[in-house]
PDB file of C-alpha atoms in Angstrom:
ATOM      1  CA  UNK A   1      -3.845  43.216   7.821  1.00 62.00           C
ATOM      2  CA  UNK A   2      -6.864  43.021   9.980  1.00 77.00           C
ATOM      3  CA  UNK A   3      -7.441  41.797  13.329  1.00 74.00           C
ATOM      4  CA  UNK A   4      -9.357  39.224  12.468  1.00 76.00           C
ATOM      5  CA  UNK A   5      -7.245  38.088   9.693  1.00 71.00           C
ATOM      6  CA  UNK A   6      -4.304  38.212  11.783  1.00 72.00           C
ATOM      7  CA  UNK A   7      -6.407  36.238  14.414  1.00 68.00           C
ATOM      8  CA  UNK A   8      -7.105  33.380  11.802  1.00 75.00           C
ATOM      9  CA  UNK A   9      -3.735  32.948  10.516  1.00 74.00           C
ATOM     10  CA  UNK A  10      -2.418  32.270  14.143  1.00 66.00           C
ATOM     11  CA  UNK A  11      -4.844  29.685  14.873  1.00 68.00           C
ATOM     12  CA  UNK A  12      -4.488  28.054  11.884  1.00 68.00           C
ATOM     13  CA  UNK A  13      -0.652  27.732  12.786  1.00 68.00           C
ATOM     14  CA  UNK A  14      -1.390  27.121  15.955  1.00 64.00           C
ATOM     15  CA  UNK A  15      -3.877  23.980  14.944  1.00 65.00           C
ATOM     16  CA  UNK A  16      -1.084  22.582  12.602  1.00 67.00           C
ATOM     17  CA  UNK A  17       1.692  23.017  15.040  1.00 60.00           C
ATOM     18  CA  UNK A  18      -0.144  21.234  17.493  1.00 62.00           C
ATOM     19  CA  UNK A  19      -1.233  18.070  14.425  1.00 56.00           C
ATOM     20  CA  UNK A  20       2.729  17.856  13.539  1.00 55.00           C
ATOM     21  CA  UNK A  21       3.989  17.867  17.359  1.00 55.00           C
ATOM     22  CA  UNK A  22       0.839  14.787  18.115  1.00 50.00           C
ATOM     23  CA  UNK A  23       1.866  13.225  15.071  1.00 45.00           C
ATOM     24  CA  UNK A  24       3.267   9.649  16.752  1.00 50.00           C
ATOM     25  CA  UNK A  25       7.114   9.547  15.438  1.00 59.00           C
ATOM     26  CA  UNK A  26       9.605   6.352  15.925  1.00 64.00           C
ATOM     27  CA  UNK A  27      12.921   6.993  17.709  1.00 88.00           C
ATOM     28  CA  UNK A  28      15.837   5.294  16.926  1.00 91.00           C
ATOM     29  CA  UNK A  29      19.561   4.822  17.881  1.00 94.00           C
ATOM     30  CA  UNK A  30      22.102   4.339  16.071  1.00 95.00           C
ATOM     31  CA  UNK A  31      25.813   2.198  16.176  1.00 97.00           C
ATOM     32  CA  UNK A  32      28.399   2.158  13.612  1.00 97.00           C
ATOM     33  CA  UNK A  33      32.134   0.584  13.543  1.00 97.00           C
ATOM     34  CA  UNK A  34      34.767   0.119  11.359  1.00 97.00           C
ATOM     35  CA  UNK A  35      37.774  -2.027  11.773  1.00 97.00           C
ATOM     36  CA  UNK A  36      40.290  -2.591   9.042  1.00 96.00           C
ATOM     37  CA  UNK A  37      42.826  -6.346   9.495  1.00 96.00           C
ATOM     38  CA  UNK A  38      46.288  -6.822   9.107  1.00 96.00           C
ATOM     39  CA  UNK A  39      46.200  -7.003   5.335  1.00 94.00           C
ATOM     40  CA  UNK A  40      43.977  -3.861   4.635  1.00 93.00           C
ATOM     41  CA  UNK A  41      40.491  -5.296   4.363  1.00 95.00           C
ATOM     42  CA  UNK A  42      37.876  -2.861   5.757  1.00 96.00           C
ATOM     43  CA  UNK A  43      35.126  -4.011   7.646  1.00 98.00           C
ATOM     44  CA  UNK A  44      32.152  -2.190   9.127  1.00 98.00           C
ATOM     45  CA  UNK A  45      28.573  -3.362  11.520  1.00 98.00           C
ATOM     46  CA  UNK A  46      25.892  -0.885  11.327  1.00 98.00           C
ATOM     47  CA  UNK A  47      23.384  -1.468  14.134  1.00 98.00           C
ATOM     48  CA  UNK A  48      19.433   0.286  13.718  1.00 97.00           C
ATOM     49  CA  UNK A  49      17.393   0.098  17.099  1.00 96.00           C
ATOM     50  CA  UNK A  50      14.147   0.995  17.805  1.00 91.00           C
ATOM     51  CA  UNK A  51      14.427   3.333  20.871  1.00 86.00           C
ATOM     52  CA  UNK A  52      13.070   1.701  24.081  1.00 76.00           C
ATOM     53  CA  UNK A  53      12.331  -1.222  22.895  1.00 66.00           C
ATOM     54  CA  UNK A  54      15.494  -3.508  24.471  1.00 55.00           C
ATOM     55  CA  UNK A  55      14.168  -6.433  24.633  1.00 49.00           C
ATOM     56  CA  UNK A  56      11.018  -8.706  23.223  1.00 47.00           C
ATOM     57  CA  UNK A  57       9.605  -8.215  27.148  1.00 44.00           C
ATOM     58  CA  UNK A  58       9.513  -4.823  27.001  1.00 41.00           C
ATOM     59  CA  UNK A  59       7.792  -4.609  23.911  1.00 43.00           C
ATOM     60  CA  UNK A  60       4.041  -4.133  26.040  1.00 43.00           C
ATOM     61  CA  UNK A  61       4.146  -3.196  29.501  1.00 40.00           C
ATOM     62  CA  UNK A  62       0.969  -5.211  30.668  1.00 36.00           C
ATOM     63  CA  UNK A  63      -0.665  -3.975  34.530  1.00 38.00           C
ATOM     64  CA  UNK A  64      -2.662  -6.446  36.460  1.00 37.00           C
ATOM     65  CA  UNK A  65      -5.958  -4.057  37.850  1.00 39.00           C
ATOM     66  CA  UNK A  66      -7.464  -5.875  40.722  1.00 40.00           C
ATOM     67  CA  UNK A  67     -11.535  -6.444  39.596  1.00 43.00           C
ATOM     68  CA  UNK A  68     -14.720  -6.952  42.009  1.00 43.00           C
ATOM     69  CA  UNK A  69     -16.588 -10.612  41.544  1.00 45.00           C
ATOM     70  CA  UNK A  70     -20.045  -9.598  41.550  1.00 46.00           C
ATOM     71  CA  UNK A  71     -21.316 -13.420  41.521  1.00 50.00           C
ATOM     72  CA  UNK A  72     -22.257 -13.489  38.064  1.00 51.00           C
ATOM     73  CA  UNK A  73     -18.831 -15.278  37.090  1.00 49.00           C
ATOM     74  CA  UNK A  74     -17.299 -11.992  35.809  1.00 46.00           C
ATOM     75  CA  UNK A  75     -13.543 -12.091  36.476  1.00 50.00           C
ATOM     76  CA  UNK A  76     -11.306  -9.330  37.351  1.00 48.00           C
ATOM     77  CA  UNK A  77      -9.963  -6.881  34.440  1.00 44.00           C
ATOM     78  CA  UNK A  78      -7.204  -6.912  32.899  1.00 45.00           C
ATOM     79  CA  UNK A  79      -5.902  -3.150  31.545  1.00 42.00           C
ATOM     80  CA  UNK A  80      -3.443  -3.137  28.781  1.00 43.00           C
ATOM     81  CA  UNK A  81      -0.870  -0.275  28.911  1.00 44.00           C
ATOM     82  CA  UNK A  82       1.052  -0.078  25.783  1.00 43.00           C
ATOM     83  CA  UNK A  83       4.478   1.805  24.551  1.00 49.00           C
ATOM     84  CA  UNK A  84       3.613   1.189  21.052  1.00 50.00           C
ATOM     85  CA  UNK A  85      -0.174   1.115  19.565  1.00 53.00           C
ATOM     86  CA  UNK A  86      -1.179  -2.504  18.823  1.00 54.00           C
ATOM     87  CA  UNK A  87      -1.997  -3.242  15.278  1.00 55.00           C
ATOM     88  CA  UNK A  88      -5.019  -5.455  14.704  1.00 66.00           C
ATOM     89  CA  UNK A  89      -2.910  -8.273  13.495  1.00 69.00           C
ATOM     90  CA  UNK A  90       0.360  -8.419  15.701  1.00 63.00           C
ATOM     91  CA  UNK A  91       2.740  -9.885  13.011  1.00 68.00           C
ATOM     92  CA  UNK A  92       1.380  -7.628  10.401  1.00 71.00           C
ATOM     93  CA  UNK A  93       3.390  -5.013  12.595  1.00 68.00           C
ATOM     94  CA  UNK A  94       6.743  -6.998  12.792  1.00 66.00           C
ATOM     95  CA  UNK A  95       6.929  -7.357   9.714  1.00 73.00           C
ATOM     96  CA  UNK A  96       5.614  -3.647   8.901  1.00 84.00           C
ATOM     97  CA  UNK A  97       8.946  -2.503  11.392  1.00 88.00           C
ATOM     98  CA  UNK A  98      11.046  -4.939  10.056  1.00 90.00           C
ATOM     99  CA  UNK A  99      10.743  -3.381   6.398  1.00 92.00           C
ATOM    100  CA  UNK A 100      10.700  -0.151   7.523  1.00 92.00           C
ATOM    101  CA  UNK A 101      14.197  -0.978   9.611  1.00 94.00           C
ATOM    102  CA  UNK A 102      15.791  -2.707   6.902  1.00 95.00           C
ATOM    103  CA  UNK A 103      14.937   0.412   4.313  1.00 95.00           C
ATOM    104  CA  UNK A 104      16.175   2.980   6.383  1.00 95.00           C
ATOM    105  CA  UNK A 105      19.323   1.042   8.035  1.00 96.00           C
ATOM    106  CA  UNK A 106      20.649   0.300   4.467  1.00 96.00           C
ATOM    107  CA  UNK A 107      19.944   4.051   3.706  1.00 96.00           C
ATOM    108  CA  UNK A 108      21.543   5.624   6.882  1.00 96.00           C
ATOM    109  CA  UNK A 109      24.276   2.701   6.368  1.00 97.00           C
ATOM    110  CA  UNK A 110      24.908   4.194   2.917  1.00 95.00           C
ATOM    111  CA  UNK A 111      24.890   8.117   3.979  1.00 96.00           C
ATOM    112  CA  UNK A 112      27.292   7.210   6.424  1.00 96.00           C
ATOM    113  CA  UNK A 113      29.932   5.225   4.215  1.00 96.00           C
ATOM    114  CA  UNK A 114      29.807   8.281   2.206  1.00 95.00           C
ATOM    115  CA  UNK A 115      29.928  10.942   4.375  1.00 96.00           C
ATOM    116  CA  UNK A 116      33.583   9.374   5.451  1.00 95.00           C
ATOM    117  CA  UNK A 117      34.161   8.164   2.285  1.00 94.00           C
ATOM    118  CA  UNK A 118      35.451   4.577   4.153  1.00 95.00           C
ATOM    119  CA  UNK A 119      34.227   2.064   0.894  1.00 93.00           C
ATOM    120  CA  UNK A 120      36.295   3.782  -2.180  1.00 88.00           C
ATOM    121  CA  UNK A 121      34.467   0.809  -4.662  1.00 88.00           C
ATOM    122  CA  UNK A 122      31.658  -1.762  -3.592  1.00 93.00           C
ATOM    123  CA  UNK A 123      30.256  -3.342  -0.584  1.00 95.00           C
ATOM    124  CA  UNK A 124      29.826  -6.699   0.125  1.00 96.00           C
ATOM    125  CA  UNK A 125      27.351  -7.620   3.059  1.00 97.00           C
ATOM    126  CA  UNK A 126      28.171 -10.805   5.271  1.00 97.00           C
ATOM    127  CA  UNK A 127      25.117 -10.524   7.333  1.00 97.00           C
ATOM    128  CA  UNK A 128      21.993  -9.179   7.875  1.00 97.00           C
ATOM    129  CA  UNK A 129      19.257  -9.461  10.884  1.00 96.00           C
ATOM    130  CA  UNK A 130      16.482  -8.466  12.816  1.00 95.00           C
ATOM    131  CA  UNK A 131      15.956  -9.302  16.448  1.00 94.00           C
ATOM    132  CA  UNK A 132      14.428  -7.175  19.081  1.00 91.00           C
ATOM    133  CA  UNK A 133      13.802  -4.270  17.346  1.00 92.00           C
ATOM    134  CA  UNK A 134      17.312  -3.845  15.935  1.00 95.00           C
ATOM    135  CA  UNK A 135      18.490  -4.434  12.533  1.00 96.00           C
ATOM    136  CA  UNK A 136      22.132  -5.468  11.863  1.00 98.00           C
ATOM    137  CA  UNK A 137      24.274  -5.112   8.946  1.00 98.00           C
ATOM    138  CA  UNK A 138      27.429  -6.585   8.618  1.00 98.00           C
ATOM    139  CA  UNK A 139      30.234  -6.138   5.664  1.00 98.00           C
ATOM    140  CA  UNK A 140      32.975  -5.223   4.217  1.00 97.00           C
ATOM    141  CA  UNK A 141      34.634  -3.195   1.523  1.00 96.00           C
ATOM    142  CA  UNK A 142      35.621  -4.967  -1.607  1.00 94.00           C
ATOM    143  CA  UNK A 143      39.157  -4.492  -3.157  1.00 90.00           C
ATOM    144  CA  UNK A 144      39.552  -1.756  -6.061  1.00 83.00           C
ATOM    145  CA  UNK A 145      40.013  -4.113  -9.415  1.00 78.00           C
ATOM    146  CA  UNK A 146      43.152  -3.723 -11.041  1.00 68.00           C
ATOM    147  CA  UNK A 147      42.197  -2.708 -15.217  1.00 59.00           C
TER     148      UNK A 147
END
């Protein structure tokens, strides 16, 4: 191969390695219990939350920047400083995350019934929410039918 091949093909990688690690990606934690009553029902709470975001307050961390009157009725400034970019319409984006979080709990919910094989026939949800970046999904496993 030639140097200048050789050359290219590293700064292409190099180009895309650097798109995929800039790409903006969503963190999020995870909480899952089980609990099984006195007469053998199971029960199970999956929790989804949106990493750093623990509260509606810390959803936009807003700074106050001191600004010079000049006379002319111009006020100080006000700088924005954001953990998550701001949409043009603000409940366009709740409601964006909130579908997003509901797919994805449900899906990670699933994976990890599975993956301990805790439900051995259906699932019956009680509840379901979102509130401050976390989605909630409460249940249980319904009883094998007798044939």
């Amino acid at each position: 191969m030639s140097y200048k091949l050789k050359l290219t093909t590293l700064l292409l990688l190099l180009v895309t390695l650097s798109a995929c690690l800039s790409a903006p990606t969503e963190r999020f934690d995870e909480s899952f219990f089980t609990y099984q009553d006195d007469e053998g029902k199971k029960y199970f709470s999956f929790i989804l939350k949106l990493k750093g975001m623990t509260s509606v307050s810390d959803k936009v961390v807003y700074e106050r920047v001191a600004g010079r009157r000049s006379g002319r009725g111009s006020a100080g400034k006000r700088s924005i400083k954001q953990e998550v970019p701001r949409p043009e319409n603000p409940e366009d984006a709740k409601v964006s995350i909130k579908f997003r979080m509901e797919e994805m709990a449900h899906e990670k919910l699933t994976d990890r019934l599975e993956a301990i094989d805790y439900c051995s026939n259906e699932i019956a949800y009680e509840s379901e929410e979102y509130k401050n970046y976390q989605y909630r999904i409460k249940g249980y496993c319904l009883p094998e039918q007798d044939s």
